[in-house]
XYZ file of C-alpha atoms in Angstrom:
478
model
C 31.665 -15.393 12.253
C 29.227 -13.095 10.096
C 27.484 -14.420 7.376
C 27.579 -11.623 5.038
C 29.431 -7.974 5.605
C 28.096 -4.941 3.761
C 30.977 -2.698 3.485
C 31.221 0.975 2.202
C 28.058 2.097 2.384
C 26.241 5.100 3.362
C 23.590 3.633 5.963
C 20.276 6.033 6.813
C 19.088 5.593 10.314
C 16.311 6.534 12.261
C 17.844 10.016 13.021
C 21.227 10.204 10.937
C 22.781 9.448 7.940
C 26.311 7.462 8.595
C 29.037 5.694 6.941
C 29.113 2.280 8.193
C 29.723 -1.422 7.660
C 26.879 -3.652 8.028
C 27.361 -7.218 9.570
C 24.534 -9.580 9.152
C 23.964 -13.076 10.884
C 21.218 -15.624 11.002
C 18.922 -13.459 8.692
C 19.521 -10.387 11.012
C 21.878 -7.664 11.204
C 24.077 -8.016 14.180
C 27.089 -5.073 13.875
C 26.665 -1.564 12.796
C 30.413 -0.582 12.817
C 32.728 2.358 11.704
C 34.732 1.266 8.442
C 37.163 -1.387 8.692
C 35.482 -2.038 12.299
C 33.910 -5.691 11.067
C 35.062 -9.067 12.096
C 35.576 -12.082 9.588
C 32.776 -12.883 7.758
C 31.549 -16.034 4.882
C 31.128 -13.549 2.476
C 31.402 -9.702 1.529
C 29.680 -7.209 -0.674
C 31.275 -4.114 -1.431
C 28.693 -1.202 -1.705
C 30.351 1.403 -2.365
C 28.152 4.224 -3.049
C 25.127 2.918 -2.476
C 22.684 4.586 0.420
C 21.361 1.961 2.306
C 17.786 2.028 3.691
C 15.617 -0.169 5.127
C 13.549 -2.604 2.546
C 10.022 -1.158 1.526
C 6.999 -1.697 2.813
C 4.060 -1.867 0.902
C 0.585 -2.311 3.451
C -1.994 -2.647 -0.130
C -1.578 -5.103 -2.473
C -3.673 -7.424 -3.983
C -2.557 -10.421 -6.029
C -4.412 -13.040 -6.783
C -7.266 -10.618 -6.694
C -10.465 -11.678 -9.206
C -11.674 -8.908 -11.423
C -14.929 -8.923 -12.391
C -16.666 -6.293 -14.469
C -20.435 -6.874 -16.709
C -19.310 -7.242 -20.002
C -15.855 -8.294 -20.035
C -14.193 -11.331 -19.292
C -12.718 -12.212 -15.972
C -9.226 -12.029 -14.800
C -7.479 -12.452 -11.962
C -4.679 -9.825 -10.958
C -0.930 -11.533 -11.437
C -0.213 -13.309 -7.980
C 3.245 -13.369 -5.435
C 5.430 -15.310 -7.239
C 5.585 -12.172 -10.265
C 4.649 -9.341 -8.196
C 7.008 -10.444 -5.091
C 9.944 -11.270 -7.240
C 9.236 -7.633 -9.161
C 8.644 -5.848 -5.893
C 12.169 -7.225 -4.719
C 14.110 -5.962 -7.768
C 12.389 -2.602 -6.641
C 13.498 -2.720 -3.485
C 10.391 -3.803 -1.454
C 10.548 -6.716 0.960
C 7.172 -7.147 2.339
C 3.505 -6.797 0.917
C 0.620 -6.958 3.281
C -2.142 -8.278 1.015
C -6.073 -9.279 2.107
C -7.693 -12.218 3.017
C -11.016 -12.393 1.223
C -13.511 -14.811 2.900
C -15.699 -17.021 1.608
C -19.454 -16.896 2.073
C -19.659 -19.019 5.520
C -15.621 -19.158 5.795
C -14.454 -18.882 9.588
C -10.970 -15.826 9.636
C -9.008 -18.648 10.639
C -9.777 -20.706 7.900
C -9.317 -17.580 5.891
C -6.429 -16.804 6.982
C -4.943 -20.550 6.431
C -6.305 -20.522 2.848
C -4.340 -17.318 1.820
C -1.069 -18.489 3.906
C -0.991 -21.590 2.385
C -1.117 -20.123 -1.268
C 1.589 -17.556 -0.966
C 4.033 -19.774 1.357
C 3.958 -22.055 -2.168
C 5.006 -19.143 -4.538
C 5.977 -16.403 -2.680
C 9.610 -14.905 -2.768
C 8.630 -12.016 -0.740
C 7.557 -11.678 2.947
C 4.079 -11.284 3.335
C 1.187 -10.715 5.470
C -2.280 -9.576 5.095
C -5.192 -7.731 6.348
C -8.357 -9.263 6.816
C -11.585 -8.016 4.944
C -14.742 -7.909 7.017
C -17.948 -6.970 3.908
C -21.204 -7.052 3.284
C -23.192 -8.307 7.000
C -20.396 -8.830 9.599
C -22.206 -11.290 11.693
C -21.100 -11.818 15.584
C -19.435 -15.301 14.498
C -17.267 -13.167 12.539
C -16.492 -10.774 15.197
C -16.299 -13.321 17.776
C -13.457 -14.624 15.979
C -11.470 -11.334 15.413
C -9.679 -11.489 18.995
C -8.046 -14.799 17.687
C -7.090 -13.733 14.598
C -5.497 -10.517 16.357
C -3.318 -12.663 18.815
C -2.133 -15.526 16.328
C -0.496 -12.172 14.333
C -2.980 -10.489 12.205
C -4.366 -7.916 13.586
C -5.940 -5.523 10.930
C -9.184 -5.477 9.634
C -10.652 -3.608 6.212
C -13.813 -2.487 5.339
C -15.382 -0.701 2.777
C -18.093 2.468 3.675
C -19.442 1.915 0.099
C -19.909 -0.372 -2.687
C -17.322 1.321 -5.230
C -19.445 0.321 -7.797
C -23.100 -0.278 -8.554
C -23.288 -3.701 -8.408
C -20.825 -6.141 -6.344
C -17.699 -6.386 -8.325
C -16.279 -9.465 -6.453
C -17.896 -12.556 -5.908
C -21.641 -11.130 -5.861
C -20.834 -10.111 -1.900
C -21.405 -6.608 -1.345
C -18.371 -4.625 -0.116
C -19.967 -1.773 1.951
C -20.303 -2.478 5.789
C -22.896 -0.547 7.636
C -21.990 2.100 10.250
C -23.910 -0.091 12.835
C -21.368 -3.015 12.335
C -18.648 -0.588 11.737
C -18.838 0.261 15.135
C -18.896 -3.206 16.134
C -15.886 -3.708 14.121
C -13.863 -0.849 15.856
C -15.256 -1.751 19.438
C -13.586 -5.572 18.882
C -10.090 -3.921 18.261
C -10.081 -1.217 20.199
C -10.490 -3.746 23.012
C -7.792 -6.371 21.309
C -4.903 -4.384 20.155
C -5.875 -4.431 16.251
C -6.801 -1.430 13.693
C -9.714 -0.822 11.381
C -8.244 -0.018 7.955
C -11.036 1.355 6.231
C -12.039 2.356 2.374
C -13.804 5.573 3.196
C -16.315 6.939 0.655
C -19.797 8.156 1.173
C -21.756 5.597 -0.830
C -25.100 7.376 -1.034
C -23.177 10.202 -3.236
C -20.772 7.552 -4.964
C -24.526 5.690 -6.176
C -25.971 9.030 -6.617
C -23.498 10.350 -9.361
C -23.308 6.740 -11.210
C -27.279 7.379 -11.345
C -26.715 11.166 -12.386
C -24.153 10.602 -15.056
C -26.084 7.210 -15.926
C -29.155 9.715 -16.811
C -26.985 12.628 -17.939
C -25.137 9.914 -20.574
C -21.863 11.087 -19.300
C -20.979 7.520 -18.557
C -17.221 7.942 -19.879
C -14.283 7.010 -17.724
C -12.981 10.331 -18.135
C -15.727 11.159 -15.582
C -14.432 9.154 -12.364
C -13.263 11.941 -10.528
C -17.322 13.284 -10.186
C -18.209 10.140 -8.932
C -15.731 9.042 -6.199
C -15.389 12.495 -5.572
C -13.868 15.160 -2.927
C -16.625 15.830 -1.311
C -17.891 11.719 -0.664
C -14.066 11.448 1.035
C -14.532 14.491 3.159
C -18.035 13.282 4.712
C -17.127 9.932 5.033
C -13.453 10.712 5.934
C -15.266 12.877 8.794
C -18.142 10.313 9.925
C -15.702 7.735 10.436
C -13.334 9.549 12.555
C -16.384 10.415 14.624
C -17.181 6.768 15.058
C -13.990 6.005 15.896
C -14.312 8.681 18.561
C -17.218 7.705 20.138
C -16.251 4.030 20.688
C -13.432 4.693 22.338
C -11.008 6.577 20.093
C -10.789 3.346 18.252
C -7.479 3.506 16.082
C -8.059 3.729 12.199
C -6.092 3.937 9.420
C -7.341 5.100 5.804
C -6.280 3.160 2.762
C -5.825 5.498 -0.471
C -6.270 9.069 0.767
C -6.507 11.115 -2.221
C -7.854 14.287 -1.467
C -7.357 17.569 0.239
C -10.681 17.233 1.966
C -9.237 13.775 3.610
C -5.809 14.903 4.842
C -7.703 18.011 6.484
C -9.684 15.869 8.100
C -7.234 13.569 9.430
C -5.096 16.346 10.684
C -7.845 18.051 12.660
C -8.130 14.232 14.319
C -4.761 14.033 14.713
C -4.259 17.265 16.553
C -6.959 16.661 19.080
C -4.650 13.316 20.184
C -6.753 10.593 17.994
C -5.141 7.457 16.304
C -5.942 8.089 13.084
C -3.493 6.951 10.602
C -3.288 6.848 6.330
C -1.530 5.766 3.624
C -1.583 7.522 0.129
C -0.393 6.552 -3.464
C 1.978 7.571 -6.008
C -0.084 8.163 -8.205
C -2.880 10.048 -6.512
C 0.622 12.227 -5.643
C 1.996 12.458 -9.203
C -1.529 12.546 -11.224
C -4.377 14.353 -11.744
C -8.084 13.783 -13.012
C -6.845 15.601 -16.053
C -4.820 12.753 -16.651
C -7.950 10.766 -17.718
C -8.269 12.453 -21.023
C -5.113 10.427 -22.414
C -6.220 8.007 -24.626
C -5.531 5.298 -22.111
C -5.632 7.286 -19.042
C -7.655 4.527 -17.337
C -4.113 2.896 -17.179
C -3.189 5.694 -13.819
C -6.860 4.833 -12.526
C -7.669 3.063 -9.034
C -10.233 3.605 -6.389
C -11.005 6.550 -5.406
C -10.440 8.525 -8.333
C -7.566 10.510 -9.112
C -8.479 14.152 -7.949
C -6.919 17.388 -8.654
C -3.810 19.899 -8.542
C -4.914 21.213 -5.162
C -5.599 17.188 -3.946
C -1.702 16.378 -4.949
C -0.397 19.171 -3.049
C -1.809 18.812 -0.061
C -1.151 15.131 -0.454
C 2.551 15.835 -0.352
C 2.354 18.654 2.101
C 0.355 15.741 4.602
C 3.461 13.770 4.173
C 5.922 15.981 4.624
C 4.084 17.057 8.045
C 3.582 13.212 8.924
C -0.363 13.898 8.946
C 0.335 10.886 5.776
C 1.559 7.885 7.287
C 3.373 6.182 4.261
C 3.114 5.571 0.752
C 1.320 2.527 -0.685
C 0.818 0.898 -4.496
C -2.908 -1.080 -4.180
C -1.264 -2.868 -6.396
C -3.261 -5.279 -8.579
C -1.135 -5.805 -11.626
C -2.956 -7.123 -14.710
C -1.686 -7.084 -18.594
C -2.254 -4.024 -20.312
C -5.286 -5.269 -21.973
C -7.068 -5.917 -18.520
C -6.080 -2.715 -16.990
C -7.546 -1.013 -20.256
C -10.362 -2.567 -20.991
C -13.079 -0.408 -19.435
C -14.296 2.600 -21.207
C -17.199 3.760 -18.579
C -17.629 4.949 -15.071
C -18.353 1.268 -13.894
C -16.006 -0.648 -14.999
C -12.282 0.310 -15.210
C -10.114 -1.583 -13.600
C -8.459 -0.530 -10.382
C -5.609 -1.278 -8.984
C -1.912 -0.620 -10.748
C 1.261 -1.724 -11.649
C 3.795 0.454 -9.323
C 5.274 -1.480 -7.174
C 8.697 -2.080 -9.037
C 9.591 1.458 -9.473
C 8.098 2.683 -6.200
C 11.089 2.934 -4.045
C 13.134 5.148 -7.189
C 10.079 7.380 -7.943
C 9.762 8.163 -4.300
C 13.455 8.949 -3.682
C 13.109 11.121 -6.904
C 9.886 12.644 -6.062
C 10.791 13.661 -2.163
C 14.491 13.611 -1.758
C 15.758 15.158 -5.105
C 12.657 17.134 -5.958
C 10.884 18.417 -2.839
C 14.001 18.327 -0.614
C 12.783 15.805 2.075
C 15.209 14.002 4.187
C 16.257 10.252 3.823
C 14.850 9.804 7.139
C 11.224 11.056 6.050
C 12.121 9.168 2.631
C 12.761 5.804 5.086
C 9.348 6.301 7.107
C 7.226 7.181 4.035
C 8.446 3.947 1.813
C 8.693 1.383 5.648
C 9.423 2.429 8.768
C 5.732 4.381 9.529
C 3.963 1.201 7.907
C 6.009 -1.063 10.176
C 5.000 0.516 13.159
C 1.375 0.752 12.577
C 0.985 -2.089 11.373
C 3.010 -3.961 13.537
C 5.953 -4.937 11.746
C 8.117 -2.316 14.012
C 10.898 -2.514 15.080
C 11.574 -6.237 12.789
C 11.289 -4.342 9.429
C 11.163 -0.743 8.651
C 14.650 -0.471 10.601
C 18.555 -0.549 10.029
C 19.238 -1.413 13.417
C 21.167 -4.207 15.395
C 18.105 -7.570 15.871
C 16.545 -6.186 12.817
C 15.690 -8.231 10.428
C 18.524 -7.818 7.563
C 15.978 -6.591 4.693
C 18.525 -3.994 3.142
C 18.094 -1.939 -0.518
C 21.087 -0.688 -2.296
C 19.974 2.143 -4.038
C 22.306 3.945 -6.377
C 21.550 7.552 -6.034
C 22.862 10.718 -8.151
C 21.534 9.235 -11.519
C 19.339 9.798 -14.486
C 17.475 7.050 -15.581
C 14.571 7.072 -17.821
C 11.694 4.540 -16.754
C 10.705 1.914 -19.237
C 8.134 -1.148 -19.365
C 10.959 -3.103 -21.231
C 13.299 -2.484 -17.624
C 10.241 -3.975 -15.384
C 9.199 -7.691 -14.466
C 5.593 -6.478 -13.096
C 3.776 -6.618 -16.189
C 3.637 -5.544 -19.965
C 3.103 -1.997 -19.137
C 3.786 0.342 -16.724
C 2.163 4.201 -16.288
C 5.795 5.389 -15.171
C 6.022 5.078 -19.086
C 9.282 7.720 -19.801
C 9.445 9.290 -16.333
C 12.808 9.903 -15.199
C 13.985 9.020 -11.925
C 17.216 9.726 -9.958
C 17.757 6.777 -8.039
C 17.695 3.192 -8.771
C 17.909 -0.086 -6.995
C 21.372 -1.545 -7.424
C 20.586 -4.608 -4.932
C 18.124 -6.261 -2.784
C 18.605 -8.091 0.503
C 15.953 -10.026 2.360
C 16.772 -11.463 5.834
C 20.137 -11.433 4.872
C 19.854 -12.888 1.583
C 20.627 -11.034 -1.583
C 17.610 -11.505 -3.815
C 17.704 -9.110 -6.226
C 21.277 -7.614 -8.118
C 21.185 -5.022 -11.105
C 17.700 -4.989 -12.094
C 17.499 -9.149 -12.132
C 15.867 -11.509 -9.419
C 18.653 -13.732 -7.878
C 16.655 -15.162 -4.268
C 14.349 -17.815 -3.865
C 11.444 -18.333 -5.438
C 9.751 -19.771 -2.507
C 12.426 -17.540 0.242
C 8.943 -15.660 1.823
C 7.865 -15.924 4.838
C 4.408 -14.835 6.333
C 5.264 -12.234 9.254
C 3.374 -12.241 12.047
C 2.241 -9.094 13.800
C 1.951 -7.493 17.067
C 0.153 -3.430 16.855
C 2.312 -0.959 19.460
C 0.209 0.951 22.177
C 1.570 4.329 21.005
C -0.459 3.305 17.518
C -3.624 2.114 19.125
C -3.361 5.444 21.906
C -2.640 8.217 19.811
C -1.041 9.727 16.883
C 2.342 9.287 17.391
C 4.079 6.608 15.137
C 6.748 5.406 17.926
């Protein structure tokens, strides 16, 4: 007997769009049937015009994150009990967050410390990427092989400091390019993936000194700081790296600019495994957007960038040069997220990962006339598979996991702070959307129903996983 039956919706698969009844059992969907076509089952939903995808996938989020900026006092972004449970109403159903280690701390003590913390809050499936800063000593990449086989098998690091000073825990973030290539060398050779924060960070310190001495120091002025130009030479150095070692597979958090899509596609079309996520809001706003009087509420890092950045950002998704669509999500109160007024210290990070699977259906289906398929790999599918989730998550498809959105499509619904659980603001202040998530299922489970969480508040699960060849050989995504 099923467990649950899913009955009268409209179910997007890897290639086609199809009326079918969904049968789930032991967490898992087990029939993908005609109409009527289902056996008996404990219980059944009727979803009657709802499109059914596969639950999102967000690879960048930080919760728990400390925020630390001269001058203010410190926070700590909201952790996985309020961003999981808000990311489920959404329509998301796993977060890949970072394990941050200690001066001294071994990755599998790391890795343990992290684990242990969301498994005790966490609604939400989880796993996370492990941060490699500052001096990456051989102990450290002695013990990345482990790491990669007991299931976590991504590493980030930064190519700059972001800031001028160490914003988190006094450690410096920037790696060097010698232990860069170090780092890319261990997983070429183990089956993991660099994920890198790619700026230049002698012209990211050199325009905090300029504007410093020009007494431009205003937030409005990001964008000349982490600017085009520092993501096209670093974008560029890396994938040469990579190249050298091996053709090393990489994967660039936050692209925001023309000059980095460019550059990934020219690596892409030469056969290179070089892989990136973008934002929503380095998609849907500009630098311009600065000048509102609390425009450092759309900022993270790398800046926002311009018109020309946001089309090409949309044109690299639509020609799968973009992997996917993340959040770097580090949701704070309003007052946090707005209390920096200069260059060096607004907060990063956002609030976007409630409304992220109805702004993206808006933005690419409705809007730019994408497919639900390309809808599907943008928002899950391409991060399962390069990060190793495939084909468990990211899919519809008999043995996969049963993590199911609802989403009620056809609508007009104007986005509100008062409608979210994420925080006491949102930047999607007044947009209006055309889809919106009706009901959540995770592993089977219904967790979230009409814009309230209804799982439980400890139902996550850390995920282990296991990179594909075709990611770590090339640029193909399956």
């Amino acid at each position: 007997m099923l467990d649950l039956a899913l009955t009268g919706g409209l179910v997007v698969g890897p290639t086609e769009t199809s009326a079918l009844d969904v049968g789930i059992a032991d967490g898992r969907i087990s029939m993908l049937t005609s109409p009527g076509g289902l056996p008996e089952a404990r219980e059944s939903v009727d979803v009657s015009g709802l499109t059914l995808v596969p639950g999102g996938i967000d690879p960048h989020v930080h919760c728990d994150l400390a925020i630390e900026h001269e001058g203010h006092e410190p926070a700590v972004s909201f952790g996985p009990d309020v961003v999981g449970s808000a990311a489920l109403i959404g329509g998301t159903t796993t977060l890949i967050d970072f394990v941050w280690l200690n001066p001294g701390e071994a990755i599998p003590d790391g890795i343990e410390r992290f684990s242990r913390r969301w498994e005790e809050v966490s609604p939400i499936d989880f796993s996370f990427h492990v941060v490699l800063r500052g001096e990456v000593g051989r102990e450290l990449l002695a013990q990345m092989p482990g790491a990669i086989e007991a299931g976590f098998p991504s590493f980030k690091v930064f190519t700059t400091n972001v800031f001028p000073s160490a914003p988190i825990g006094g450690i410096p973030l920037m790696v060097d390019f010698g232990s860069l290539q170090e780092v890319l060398e261990t997983t070429a050779a183990n089956g993991g993936i660099t994920m890198i924060h790619s700026e230049d960070d002698d012209i990211v310190q050199h325009m905090y000194r300029k504007l410093l001495a020009d007494d431009r120091m205003e937030y409005t002025n990001l964008h000349e700081v982490h600017n085009s130009l520092s993501e096209d030479l670093s974008f560029r150095r890396a994938i040469r790296l990579a190249h050298k070692v091996g053709d090393a597979p990489i994967y660039f958090a936050h692209v925001s600019a023309k000059a980095g899509v460019d550059a990934m596609a020219e690596a892409r079309a030469e056969g290179r495994p070089v892989f990136g996520e973008t934002l929503h809001q380095y998609a849907l706003h500009t630098y311009h957007d600065y000048r509102e009087p609390d425009g450092m509420k759309y900022h993270t890092y790398p800046s926002l960038k311009d018109h020309e950045d946001t089309e090409r950002l949309w044109s690299g998704i639509g020609e799968g040069v973009l992997s996917c669509f993340a959040t770097d999500a580090q949701a704070t109160t309003y007052a946090v997220k707005t209390q920096g007024r200069r260059v060096d210290d607004v907060v990063g990070g956002n609030t976007g990962l409630e409304p992220r699977m109805a702004l993206l259906y808006t933005e690419m289906v409705t809007k730019r006339g994408m497919t639900l398929q390309q809808y599907v790999e943008a928002t899950s599918a391409n991060a399962a598979k390069i990060h190793g989730l495939y084909p468990r998550k990211g899919l519809l498809a008999v043995g996969s996991d049963a993590d199911i959105l609802g989403l009620r499509t056809g609508v007009e619904r104007t986005i509100t702070h008062t409608d979210l659980h994420e925080s006491d603001y949102t930047p999607w202040e007044g947009w209006t959307v055309s889809a919106w998530p009706q009901l959540t299922l995770l592993r089977g489970k219904v967790v979230a129903r009409d814009g309230a969480f209804v799982g439980d508040p400890v139902g996550g699960r850390v995920v282990p996983r296991r990179i594909a060849d075709a990611i770590t050989t090339g640029p193909r995504y399956a």
